[in-house]
């Protein structure tokens, strides 16, 4: 990549587009918080009745959309440093300010992510249909990357076996400890935690506002497409390379695969997915593609923090 060309493109970008970009970003996060609250609404209220509880604890409210939004943003920020830890972090934050147990709240987080996985799979299927004639080179590139990963795993198979063995030993030890401590009350606590987690998982089928759940999910992904298209206008790529909102949708679907990989905030994996998609699927040279990836990732990183 010619980084002097990247710098020139960033220097001449029209940053007035940042205003609608950040507005749509904020809307997408708020829509996610509202969808999450729809799931939280069906959870039973579970006030803390322990000896350490205070009147303030017992008077905690049910989760509001604003509280869900705050927790969601905290989760995003944690993910910038520790991949995937943002999900339990936002569940813990929300549980601390509402009358819901962590296990139940975390169950709703898992459900929400499963919904996104289903939508992502549907988005990838739509890209297959819409860009079928141009997918050969792109799939070949990803297949080559996958082969490299498999070869690396094969080379480290001994280490993986050791790690797997230690993990199995730890799991067996945990089961033994649980059985040994069951009569001391620990087993009951674990059972209550599992029941709470099950309540969270069942929130999807028990949600009352199913239309709202569908519309909020659609709003999130439409916002993602618009958030992907606006930077193309910002740096003039939409007109230079003839990119449309449909092309932005393909970038959303394939870029989401990069963000789903366990790297801090999608750093590296997002850039790779976007550059490969723009270069091999949309015909954009690698230097402009890298410019776009750096710009969009940096803007969202600064905005989230």
PDB file of C-alpha atoms in Angstrom:
ATOM      1  CA  UNK A   1       0.000   0.000   0.000  1.00  0.00           C
ATOM      2  CA  UNK A   2       1.229   3.484  -0.891  1.00  0.00           C
ATOM      3  CA  UNK A   3       0.803   5.246   2.447  1.00  0.00           C
ATOM      4  CA  UNK A   4       1.593   8.671   0.992  1.00  0.00           C
ATOM      5  CA  UNK A   5      -1.463   8.223  -1.249  1.00  0.00           C
ATOM      6  CA  UNK A   6      -3.472   7.137   1.775  1.00  0.00           C
ATOM      7  CA  UNK A   7      -2.434  10.278   3.621  1.00  0.00           C
ATOM      8  CA  UNK A   8      -3.318  12.480   0.639  1.00  0.00           C
ATOM      9  CA  UNK A   9      -6.773  10.897   0.355  1.00  0.00           C
ATOM     10  CA  UNK A  10      -7.415  11.418   4.071  1.00  0.00           C
ATOM     11  CA  UNK A  11      -6.158  15.017   3.847  1.00  0.00           C
ATOM     12  CA  UNK A  12      -8.530  15.910   1.015  1.00  0.00           C
ATOM     13  CA  UNK A  13     -11.597  14.079   2.404  1.00  0.00           C
ATOM     14  CA  UNK A  14     -14.813  16.035   2.959  1.00  0.00           C
ATOM     15  CA  UNK A  15     -15.204  15.721   6.724  1.00  0.00           C
ATOM     16  CA  UNK A  16     -18.593  17.429   6.716  1.00  0.00           C
ATOM     17  CA  UNK A  17     -19.870  13.902   6.107  1.00  0.00           C
ATOM     18  CA  UNK A  18     -18.785  13.047   9.663  1.00  0.00           C
ATOM     19  CA  UNK A  19     -21.949  14.669  11.031  1.00  0.00           C
ATOM     20  CA  UNK A  20     -24.439  12.316   9.314  1.00  0.00           C
ATOM     21  CA  UNK A  21     -22.029   9.396   9.754  1.00  0.00           C
ATOM     22  CA  UNK A  22     -21.875   9.784  13.538  1.00  0.00           C
ATOM     23  CA  UNK A  23     -25.621  10.480  13.708  1.00  0.00           C
ATOM     24  CA  UNK A  24     -26.405   7.206  11.919  1.00  0.00           C
ATOM     25  CA  UNK A  25     -23.844   5.399  14.095  1.00  0.00           C
ATOM     26  CA  UNK A  26     -25.538   6.701  17.224  1.00  0.00           C
ATOM     27  CA  UNK A  27     -28.922   5.659  15.839  1.00  0.00           C
ATOM     28  CA  UNK A  28     -27.666   2.117  15.183  1.00  0.00           C
ATOM     29  CA  UNK A  29     -26.384   1.776  18.750  1.00  0.00           C
ATOM     30  CA  UNK A  30     -29.622   3.159  20.191  1.00  0.00           C
ATOM     31  CA  UNK A  31     -31.673   0.768  18.022  1.00  0.00           C
ATOM     32  CA  UNK A  32     -29.576  -2.105  19.393  1.00  0.00           C
ATOM     33  CA  UNK A  33     -30.219  -0.921  22.946  1.00  0.00           C
ATOM     34  CA  UNK A  34     -33.965  -0.684  22.266  1.00  0.00           C
ATOM     35  CA  UNK A  35     -34.015  -4.217  20.803  1.00  0.00           C
ATOM     36  CA  UNK A  36     -32.121  -5.489  23.839  1.00  0.00           C
ATOM     37  CA  UNK A  37     -34.630  -3.845  26.163  1.00  0.00           C
ATOM     38  CA  UNK A  38     -37.472  -5.675  24.390  1.00  0.00           C
ATOM     39  CA  UNK A  39     -35.796  -8.932  25.426  1.00  0.00           C
ATOM     40  CA  UNK A  40     -35.111  -7.675  28.941  1.00  0.00           C
ATOM     41  CA  UNK A  41     -38.758  -6.670  29.413  1.00  0.00           C
ATOM     42  CA  UNK A  42     -39.880 -10.313  29.632  1.00  0.00           C
ATOM     43  CA  UNK A  43     -37.376 -11.247  32.334  1.00  0.00           C
ATOM     44  CA  UNK A  44     -38.840 -11.709  35.830  1.00  0.00           C
ATOM     45  CA  UNK A  45     -37.871  -9.143  38.428  1.00  0.00           C
ATOM     46  CA  UNK A  46     -35.330 -10.642  40.793  1.00  0.00           C
ATOM     47  CA  UNK A  47     -34.509  -8.248  43.662  1.00  0.00           C
ATOM     48  CA  UNK A  48     -31.530  -9.023  45.841  1.00  0.00           C
ATOM     49  CA  UNK A  49     -32.859 -10.573  49.034  1.00  0.00           C
ATOM     50  CA  UNK A  50     -29.480 -11.362  50.563  1.00  0.00           C
ATOM     51  CA  UNK A  51     -28.475 -10.076  53.973  1.00  0.00           C
ATOM     52  CA  UNK A  52     -26.212  -7.526  52.306  1.00  0.00           C
ATOM     53  CA  UNK A  53     -28.991  -5.945  50.238  1.00  0.00           C
ATOM     54  CA  UNK A  54     -30.075  -2.400  50.967  1.00  0.00           C
ATOM     55  CA  UNK A  55     -33.360  -0.557  50.343  1.00  0.00           C
ATOM     56  CA  UNK A  56     -31.654   1.022  47.332  1.00  0.00           C
ATOM     57  CA  UNK A  57     -30.909  -2.419  45.860  1.00  0.00           C
ATOM     58  CA  UNK A  58     -34.471  -3.611  46.336  1.00  0.00           C
ATOM     59  CA  UNK A  59     -35.834  -0.411  44.751  1.00  0.00           C
ATOM     60  CA  UNK A  60     -33.800  -0.793  41.567  1.00  0.00           C
ATOM     61  CA  UNK A  61     -35.922  -0.321  38.423  1.00  0.00           C
ATOM     62  CA  UNK A  62     -36.464  -2.523  35.423  1.00  0.00           C
ATOM     63  CA  UNK A  63     -34.059  -1.944  32.552  1.00  0.00           C
ATOM     64  CA  UNK A  64     -34.738   1.152  30.470  1.00  0.00           C
ATOM     65  CA  UNK A  65     -33.600   1.773  26.894  1.00  0.00           C
ATOM     66  CA  UNK A  66     -31.167   4.432  28.132  1.00  0.00           C
ATOM     67  CA  UNK A  67     -29.598   2.039  30.651  1.00  0.00           C
ATOM     68  CA  UNK A  68     -29.326  -0.605  27.922  1.00  0.00           C
ATOM     69  CA  UNK A  69     -27.674   1.997  25.681  1.00  0.00           C
ATOM     70  CA  UNK A  70     -25.101   2.923  28.333  1.00  0.00           C
ATOM     71  CA  UNK A  71     -24.305  -0.747  28.944  1.00  0.00           C
ATOM     72  CA  UNK A  72     -24.044  -1.415  25.192  1.00  0.00           C
ATOM     73  CA  UNK A  73     -21.522   1.391  24.745  1.00  0.00           C
ATOM     74  CA  UNK A  74     -19.500   0.091  27.711  1.00  0.00           C
ATOM     75  CA  UNK A  75     -19.494  -3.336  26.077  1.00  0.00           C
ATOM     76  CA  UNK A  76     -18.249  -1.884  22.799  1.00  0.00           C
ATOM     77  CA  UNK A  77     -15.444  -0.054  24.561  1.00  0.00           C
ATOM     78  CA  UNK A  78     -14.323  -3.181  26.440  1.00  0.00           C
ATOM     79  CA  UNK A  79     -14.232  -5.052  23.126  1.00  0.00           C
ATOM     80  CA  UNK A  80     -11.663  -2.553  21.842  1.00  0.00           C
ATOM     81  CA  UNK A  81      -9.167  -3.994  24.320  1.00  0.00           C
ATOM     82  CA  UNK A  82     -10.410  -7.493  25.110  1.00  0.00           C
ATOM     83  CA  UNK A  83     -12.324  -9.241  22.295  1.00  0.00           C
ATOM     84  CA  UNK A  84     -15.655 -10.771  23.331  1.00  0.00           C
ATOM     85  CA  UNK A  85     -15.341  -9.632  26.956  1.00  0.00           C
ATOM     86  CA  UNK A  86     -17.597  -6.714  26.083  1.00  0.00           C
ATOM     87  CA  UNK A  87     -20.638  -9.008  26.137  1.00  0.00           C
ATOM     88  CA  UNK A  88     -20.330 -10.140  29.785  1.00  0.00           C
ATOM     89  CA  UNK A  89     -19.196  -6.606  30.675  1.00  0.00           C
ATOM     90  CA  UNK A  90     -22.375  -4.989  29.391  1.00  0.00           C
ATOM     91  CA  UNK A  91     -24.496  -7.692  31.012  1.00  0.00           C
ATOM     92  CA  UNK A  92     -22.753  -7.114  34.349  1.00  0.00           C
ATOM     93  CA  UNK A  93     -23.190  -3.359  34.059  1.00  0.00           C
ATOM     94  CA  UNK A  94     -26.911  -3.614  33.345  1.00  0.00           C
ATOM     95  CA  UNK A  95     -27.464  -6.188  36.083  1.00  0.00           C
ATOM     96  CA  UNK A  96     -25.789  -3.856  38.589  1.00  0.00           C
ATOM     97  CA  UNK A  97     -28.321  -1.060  38.012  1.00  0.00           C
ATOM     98  CA  UNK A  98     -31.517  -3.106  37.541  1.00  0.00           C
ATOM     99  CA  UNK A  99     -33.453  -5.820  39.362  1.00  0.00           C
ATOM    100  CA  UNK A 100     -32.227  -8.564  37.018  1.00  0.00           C
ATOM    101  CA  UNK A 101     -29.571 -11.155  37.761  1.00  0.00           C
ATOM    102  CA  UNK A 102     -26.414 -11.256  35.669  1.00  0.00           C
ATOM    103  CA  UNK A 103     -27.147 -14.776  34.366  1.00  0.00           C
ATOM    104  CA  UNK A 104     -30.560 -13.748  33.023  1.00  0.00           C
ATOM    105  CA  UNK A 105     -29.218 -10.583  31.422  1.00  0.00           C
ATOM    106  CA  UNK A 106     -26.308 -12.462  29.875  1.00  0.00           C
ATOM    107  CA  UNK A 107     -28.792 -14.949  28.418  1.00  0.00           C
ATOM    108  CA  UNK A 108     -30.493 -12.086  26.558  1.00  0.00           C
ATOM    109  CA  UNK A 109     -27.088 -10.942  25.267  1.00  0.00           C
ATOM    110  CA  UNK A 110     -26.480 -14.415  23.830  1.00  0.00           C
ATOM    111  CA  UNK A 111     -29.934 -14.374  22.205  1.00  0.00           C
ATOM    112  CA  UNK A 112     -29.289 -10.951  20.701  1.00  0.00           C
ATOM    113  CA  UNK A 113     -25.992 -12.105  19.214  1.00  0.00           C
ATOM    114  CA  UNK A 114     -27.645 -15.239  17.809  1.00  0.00           C
ATOM    115  CA  UNK A 115     -30.186 -13.009  16.049  1.00  0.00           C
ATOM    116  CA  UNK A 116     -27.313 -11.048  14.519  1.00  0.00           C
ATOM    117  CA  UNK A 117     -25.633 -14.269  13.376  1.00  0.00           C
ATOM    118  CA  UNK A 118     -28.830 -15.284  11.564  1.00  0.00           C
ATOM    119  CA  UNK A 119     -29.062 -11.859   9.898  1.00  0.00           C
ATOM    120  CA  UNK A 120     -25.374 -12.012   8.945  1.00  0.00           C
ATOM    121  CA  UNK A 121     -25.856 -15.413   7.325  1.00  0.00           C
ATOM    122  CA  UNK A 122     -28.822 -14.014   5.393  1.00  0.00           C
ATOM    123  CA  UNK A 123     -26.712 -11.000   4.359  1.00  0.00           C
ATOM    124  CA  UNK A 124     -23.907 -13.267   3.141  1.00  0.00           C
ATOM    125  CA  UNK A 125     -26.444 -15.320   1.180  1.00  0.00           C
ATOM    126  CA  UNK A 126     -27.746 -12.137  -0.460  1.00  0.00           C
ATOM    127  CA  UNK A 127     -24.191 -11.185  -1.445  1.00  0.00           C
ATOM    128  CA  UNK A 128     -23.760 -14.616  -3.016  1.00  0.00           C
ATOM    129  CA  UNK A 129     -26.885 -14.034  -5.103  1.00  0.00           C
ATOM    130  CA  UNK A 130     -26.202 -10.397  -6.052  1.00  0.00           C
ATOM    131  CA  UNK A 131     -22.480 -10.747  -6.812  1.00  0.00           C
ATOM    132  CA  UNK A 132     -22.307 -14.353  -7.979  1.00  0.00           C
ATOM    133  CA  UNK A 133     -20.425 -13.574 -11.192  1.00  0.00           C
ATOM    134  CA  UNK A 134     -17.670 -11.713  -9.304  1.00  0.00           C
ATOM    135  CA  UNK A 135     -17.164 -13.998  -6.331  1.00  0.00           C
ATOM    136  CA  UNK A 136     -14.564 -16.399  -7.745  1.00  0.00           C
ATOM    137  CA  UNK A 137     -11.429 -14.373  -6.932  1.00  0.00           C
ATOM    138  CA  UNK A 138     -12.783 -13.291  -3.552  1.00  0.00           C
ATOM    139  CA  UNK A 139     -13.614 -16.827  -2.431  1.00  0.00           C
ATOM    140  CA  UNK A 140     -10.206 -17.994  -3.662  1.00  0.00           C
ATOM    141  CA  UNK A 141      -8.471 -15.380  -1.506  1.00  0.00           C
ATOM    142  CA  UNK A 142     -10.447 -16.322   1.596  1.00  0.00           C
ATOM    143  CA  UNK A 143      -9.894 -20.017   0.886  1.00  0.00           C
ATOM    144  CA  UNK A 144      -6.142 -19.404   0.717  1.00  0.00           C
ATOM    145  CA  UNK A 145      -6.265 -17.629   4.064  1.00  0.00           C
ATOM    146  CA  UNK A 146      -8.278 -20.482   5.566  1.00  0.00           C
ATOM    147  CA  UNK A 147      -5.736 -23.031   4.290  1.00  0.00           C
ATOM    148  CA  UNK A 148      -2.922 -21.035   5.898  1.00  0.00           C
ATOM    149  CA  UNK A 149      -4.772 -21.090   9.219  1.00  0.00           C
ATOM    150  CA  UNK A 150      -5.346 -24.857   8.985  1.00  0.00           C
ATOM    151  CA  UNK A 151      -1.672 -25.449   8.176  1.00  0.00           C
ATOM    152  CA  UNK A 152      -0.657 -23.309  11.145  1.00  0.00           C
ATOM    153  CA  UNK A 153      -2.965 -25.287  13.430  1.00  0.00           C
ATOM    154  CA  UNK A 154      -1.557 -28.554  12.091  1.00  0.00           C
ATOM    155  CA  UNK A 155       1.973 -27.352  12.810  1.00  0.00           C
ATOM    156  CA  UNK A 156       0.972 -26.589  16.400  1.00  0.00           C
ATOM    157  CA  UNK A 157      -1.189 -29.676  16.917  1.00  0.00           C
ATOM    158  CA  UNK A 158       0.927 -30.819  19.880  1.00  0.00           C
ATOM    159  CA  UNK A 159       0.395 -27.539  21.709  1.00  0.00           C
ATOM    160  CA  UNK A 160      -3.320 -27.623  20.907  1.00  0.00           C
ATOM    161  CA  UNK A 161      -3.585 -31.149  22.327  1.00  0.00           C
ATOM    162  CA  UNK A 162      -1.898 -29.986  25.533  1.00  0.00           C
ATOM    163  CA  UNK A 163      -4.251 -27.003  25.802  1.00  0.00           C
ATOM    164  CA  UNK A 164      -7.237 -29.236  25.101  1.00  0.00           C
ATOM    165  CA  UNK A 165      -6.094 -31.733  27.720  1.00  0.00           C
ATOM    166  CA  UNK A 166      -5.692 -28.994  30.314  1.00  0.00           C
ATOM    167  CA  UNK A 167      -9.116 -27.641  29.446  1.00  0.00           C
ATOM    168  CA  UNK A 168     -10.700 -31.070  29.847  1.00  0.00           C
ATOM    169  CA  UNK A 169      -8.902 -31.582  33.171  1.00  0.00           C
ATOM    170  CA  UNK A 170     -10.146 -28.190  34.373  1.00  0.00           C
ATOM    171  CA  UNK A 171     -13.715 -29.047  33.342  1.00  0.00           C
ATOM    172  CA  UNK A 172     -13.583 -32.411  35.150  1.00  0.00           C
ATOM    173  CA  UNK A 173     -12.106 -30.705  38.198  1.00  0.00           C
ATOM    174  CA  UNK A 174     -14.920 -28.147  38.172  1.00  0.00           C
ATOM    175  CA  UNK A 175     -17.527 -30.924  38.020  1.00  0.00           C
ATOM    176  CA  UNK A 176     -15.844 -32.722  40.922  1.00  0.00           C
ATOM    177  CA  UNK A 177     -15.674 -29.502  42.949  1.00  0.00           C
ATOM    178  CA  UNK A 178     -19.317 -28.756  42.260  1.00  0.00           C
ATOM    179  CA  UNK A 179     -20.380 -32.219  43.425  1.00  0.00           C
ATOM    180  CA  UNK A 180     -18.211 -31.931  46.529  1.00  0.00           C
ATOM    181  CA  UNK A 181     -19.638 -28.525  47.399  1.00  0.00           C
ATOM    182  CA  UNK A 182     -23.225 -29.259  46.468  1.00  0.00           C
ATOM    183  CA  UNK A 183     -24.348 -29.967  50.010  1.00  0.00           C
ATOM    184  CA  UNK A 184     -22.790 -26.704  51.164  1.00  0.00           C
ATOM    185  CA  UNK A 185     -25.191 -24.717  49.001  1.00  0.00           C
ATOM    186  CA  UNK A 186     -22.895 -24.011  46.047  1.00  0.00           C
ATOM    187  CA  UNK A 187     -24.793 -26.444  43.835  1.00  0.00           C
ATOM    188  CA  UNK A 188     -28.007 -24.552  44.500  1.00  0.00           C
ATOM    189  CA  UNK A 189     -26.396 -21.287  43.486  1.00  0.00           C
ATOM    190  CA  UNK A 190     -25.095 -22.817  40.262  1.00  0.00           C
ATOM    191  CA  UNK A 191     -28.521 -24.262  39.554  1.00  0.00           C
ATOM    192  CA  UNK A 192     -30.113 -20.846  40.130  1.00  0.00           C
ATOM    193  CA  UNK A 193     -27.558 -19.298  37.777  1.00  0.00           C
ATOM    194  CA  UNK A 194     -28.334 -21.845  35.060  1.00  0.00           C
ATOM    195  CA  UNK A 195     -32.062 -21.280  35.506  1.00  0.00           C
ATOM    196  CA  UNK A 196     -31.532 -17.530  35.178  1.00  0.00           C
ATOM    197  CA  UNK A 197     -29.478 -18.025  32.030  1.00  0.00           C
ATOM    198  CA  UNK A 198     -32.296 -20.192  30.635  1.00  0.00           C
ATOM    199  CA  UNK A 199     -34.758 -17.371  31.355  1.00  0.00           C
ATOM    200  CA  UNK A 200     -32.589 -15.082  29.260  1.00  0.00           C
ATOM    201  CA  UNK A 201     -32.431 -17.576  26.393  1.00  0.00           C
ATOM    202  CA  UNK A 202     -36.221 -17.974  26.408  1.00  0.00           C
ATOM    203  CA  UNK A 203     -36.690 -14.221  26.093  1.00  0.00           C
ATOM    204  CA  UNK A 204     -36.680 -14.507  22.289  1.00  0.00           C
ATOM    205  CA  UNK A 205     -39.809 -16.661  22.160  1.00  0.00           C
ATOM    206  CA  UNK A 206     -41.486 -14.779  25.021  1.00  0.00           C
ATOM    207  CA  UNK A 207     -40.839 -11.252  23.740  1.00  0.00           C
ATOM    208  CA  UNK A 208     -44.124  -9.352  23.570  1.00  0.00           C
ATOM    209  CA  UNK A 209     -43.277  -6.790  20.875  1.00  0.00           C
ATOM    210  CA  UNK A 210     -42.174  -9.142  18.096  1.00  0.00           C
ATOM    211  CA  UNK A 211     -42.782  -6.518  15.408  1.00  0.00           C
ATOM    212  CA  UNK A 212     -40.531  -4.132  17.300  1.00  0.00           C
ATOM    213  CA  UNK A 213     -37.869  -6.834  17.472  1.00  0.00           C
ATOM    214  CA  UNK A 214     -37.970  -7.278  13.694  1.00  0.00           C
ATOM    215  CA  UNK A 215     -38.010  -3.568  12.946  1.00  0.00           C
ATOM    216  CA  UNK A 216     -35.183  -2.757  15.349  1.00  0.00           C
ATOM    217  CA  UNK A 217     -33.056  -5.519  13.813  1.00  0.00           C
ATOM    218  CA  UNK A 218     -33.777  -4.173  10.326  1.00  0.00           C
ATOM    219  CA  UNK A 219     -32.944  -0.643  11.506  1.00  0.00           C
ATOM    220  CA  UNK A 220     -29.583  -1.781  12.909  1.00  0.00           C
ATOM    221  CA  UNK A 221     -28.482  -3.384   9.643  1.00  0.00           C
ATOM    222  CA  UNK A 222     -29.849  -0.588   7.449  1.00  0.00           C
ATOM    223  CA  UNK A 223     -27.852   1.841   9.570  1.00  0.00           C
ATOM    224  CA  UNK A 224     -24.782  -0.347   9.039  1.00  0.00           C
ATOM    225  CA  UNK A 225     -25.238  -0.099   5.262  1.00  0.00           C
ATOM    226  CA  UNK A 226     -25.626   3.688   5.403  1.00  0.00           C
ATOM    227  CA  UNK A 227     -22.613   3.949   7.773  1.00  0.00           C
ATOM    228  CA  UNK A 228     -20.598   1.992   5.222  1.00  0.00           C
ATOM    229  CA  UNK A 229     -21.735   4.113   2.265  1.00  0.00           C
ATOM    230  CA  UNK A 230     -21.221   7.584   3.791  1.00  0.00           C
ATOM    231  CA  UNK A 231     -17.376   7.270   4.013  1.00  0.00           C
ATOM    232  CA  UNK A 232     -17.363   6.349   0.305  1.00  0.00           C
ATOM    233  CA  UNK A 233     -18.848   9.792  -0.306  1.00  0.00           C
ATOM    234  CA  UNK A 234     -16.519  11.384   2.221  1.00  0.00           C
ATOM    235  CA  UNK A 235     -13.383  10.389   0.298  1.00  0.00           C
ATOM    236  CA  UNK A 236     -14.975  10.548  -3.166  1.00  0.00           C
ATOM    237  CA  UNK A 237     -14.854   6.820  -3.909  1.00  0.00           C
ATOM    238  CA  UNK A 238     -18.574   6.521  -4.664  1.00  0.00           C
ATOM    239  CA  UNK A 239     -18.198   8.636  -7.809  1.00  0.00           C
ATOM    240  CA  UNK A 240     -14.617   7.625  -8.680  1.00  0.00           C
ATOM    241  CA  UNK A 241     -15.316   3.881  -8.681  1.00  0.00           C
ATOM    242  CA  UNK A 242     -19.076   3.943  -9.248  1.00  0.00           C
ATOM    243  CA  UNK A 243     -19.885   2.383  -5.875  1.00  0.00           C
ATOM    244  CA  UNK A 244     -23.512   2.223  -4.777  1.00  0.00           C
ATOM    245  CA  UNK A 245     -25.449   1.408  -1.618  1.00  0.00           C
ATOM    246  CA  UNK A 246     -25.673  -2.162  -2.914  1.00  0.00           C
ATOM    247  CA  UNK A 247     -21.867  -2.367  -2.982  1.00  0.00           C
ATOM    248  CA  UNK A 248     -21.842  -0.958   0.551  1.00  0.00           C
ATOM    249  CA  UNK A 249     -24.158  -3.813   1.588  1.00  0.00           C
ATOM    250  CA  UNK A 250     -21.610  -6.359   0.361  1.00  0.00           C
ATOM    251  CA  UNK A 251     -18.941  -4.531   2.371  1.00  0.00           C
ATOM    252  CA  UNK A 252     -21.189  -4.665   5.448  1.00  0.00           C
ATOM    253  CA  UNK A 253     -21.680  -8.427   5.190  1.00  0.00           C
ATOM    254  CA  UNK A 254     -18.046  -9.321   4.523  1.00  0.00           C
ATOM    255  CA  UNK A 255     -16.679  -6.650   6.851  1.00  0.00           C
ATOM    256  CA  UNK A 256     -18.866  -8.078   9.635  1.00  0.00           C
ATOM    257  CA  UNK A 257     -17.047 -11.383   9.205  1.00  0.00           C
ATOM    258  CA  UNK A 258     -13.789  -9.531   9.921  1.00  0.00           C
ATOM    259  CA  UNK A 259     -15.301  -7.821  12.957  1.00  0.00           C
ATOM    260  CA  UNK A 260     -16.567 -11.182  14.259  1.00  0.00           C
ATOM    261  CA  UNK A 261     -13.046 -12.562  14.518  1.00  0.00           C
ATOM    262  CA  UNK A 262     -11.544 -12.286  18.025  1.00  0.00           C
ATOM    263  CA  UNK A 263      -9.185  -9.364  17.470  1.00  0.00           C
ATOM    264  CA  UNK A 264      -9.358  -6.180  19.596  1.00  0.00           C
ATOM    265  CA  UNK A 265     -12.063  -4.044  18.023  1.00  0.00           C
ATOM    266  CA  UNK A 266     -11.664  -5.857  14.702  1.00  0.00           C
ATOM    267  CA  UNK A 267      -8.185  -4.376  14.281  1.00  0.00           C
ATOM    268  CA  UNK A 268      -6.464  -6.065  11.344  1.00  0.00           C
ATOM    269  CA  UNK A 269      -9.224  -8.567  10.600  1.00  0.00           C
ATOM    270  CA  UNK A 270     -11.684  -5.817   9.615  1.00  0.00           C
ATOM    271  CA  UNK A 271      -9.083  -4.076   7.468  1.00  0.00           C
ATOM    272  CA  UNK A 272      -8.208  -7.327   5.722  1.00  0.00           C
ATOM    273  CA  UNK A 273     -11.851  -8.197   5.000  1.00  0.00           C
ATOM    274  CA  UNK A 274     -12.631  -4.713   3.663  1.00  0.00           C
ATOM    275  CA  UNK A 275      -9.499  -4.430   1.497  1.00  0.00           C
ATOM    276  CA  UNK A 276     -10.013  -7.877  -0.030  1.00  0.00           C
ATOM    277  CA  UNK A 277     -13.725  -7.201  -0.634  1.00  0.00           C
ATOM    278  CA  UNK A 278     -13.141  -3.817  -2.269  1.00  0.00           C
ATOM    279  CA  UNK A 279     -10.186  -5.020  -4.346  1.00  0.00           C
ATOM    280  CA  UNK A 280     -11.466  -8.384  -5.553  1.00  0.00           C
ATOM    281  CA  UNK A 281     -15.238  -7.894  -5.535  1.00  0.00           C
ATOM    282  CA  UNK A 282     -15.693  -4.198  -6.330  1.00  0.00           C
ATOM    283  CA  UNK A 283     -12.591  -3.505  -8.418  1.00  0.00           C
ATOM    284  CA  UNK A 284     -11.103  -0.826  -6.145  1.00  0.00           C
ATOM    285  CA  UNK A 285      -7.262  -0.681  -6.038  1.00  0.00           C
ATOM    286  CA  UNK A 286      -5.698  -1.790  -2.753  1.00  0.00           C
ATOM    287  CA  UNK A 287      -4.378   1.636  -1.716  1.00  0.00           C
ATOM    288  CA  UNK A 288      -7.816   3.347  -1.877  1.00  0.00           C
ATOM    289  CA  UNK A 289      -9.318   0.272  -0.211  1.00  0.00           C
ATOM    290  CA  UNK A 290      -6.786   0.558   2.620  1.00  0.00           C
ATOM    291  CA  UNK A 291      -7.603   4.264   2.894  1.00  0.00           C
ATOM    292  CA  UNK A 292     -11.270   3.449   3.353  1.00  0.00           C
ATOM    293  CA  UNK A 293     -10.556   0.712   5.923  1.00  0.00           C
ATOM    294  CA  UNK A 294      -8.250   2.946   7.980  1.00  0.00           C
ATOM    295  CA  UNK A 295     -10.678   5.876   7.895  1.00  0.00           C
ATOM    296  CA  UNK A 296     -13.819   3.964   8.855  1.00  0.00           C
ATOM    297  CA  UNK A 297     -12.151   1.941  11.589  1.00  0.00           C
ATOM    298  CA  UNK A 298     -10.471   5.023  13.096  1.00  0.00           C
ATOM    299  CA  UNK A 299     -13.673   7.095  13.057  1.00  0.00           C
ATOM    300  CA  UNK A 300     -15.690   4.388  14.797  1.00  0.00           C
ATOM    301  CA  UNK A 301     -12.903   3.674  17.302  1.00  0.00           C
ATOM    302  CA  UNK A 302     -12.636   7.331  18.330  1.00  0.00           C
ATOM    303  CA  UNK A 303     -16.427   7.687  18.414  1.00  0.00           C
ATOM    304  CA  UNK A 304     -16.925   4.621  20.641  1.00  0.00           C
ATOM    305  CA  UNK A 305     -14.167   5.577  23.061  1.00  0.00           C
TER     306      UNK A 305
END
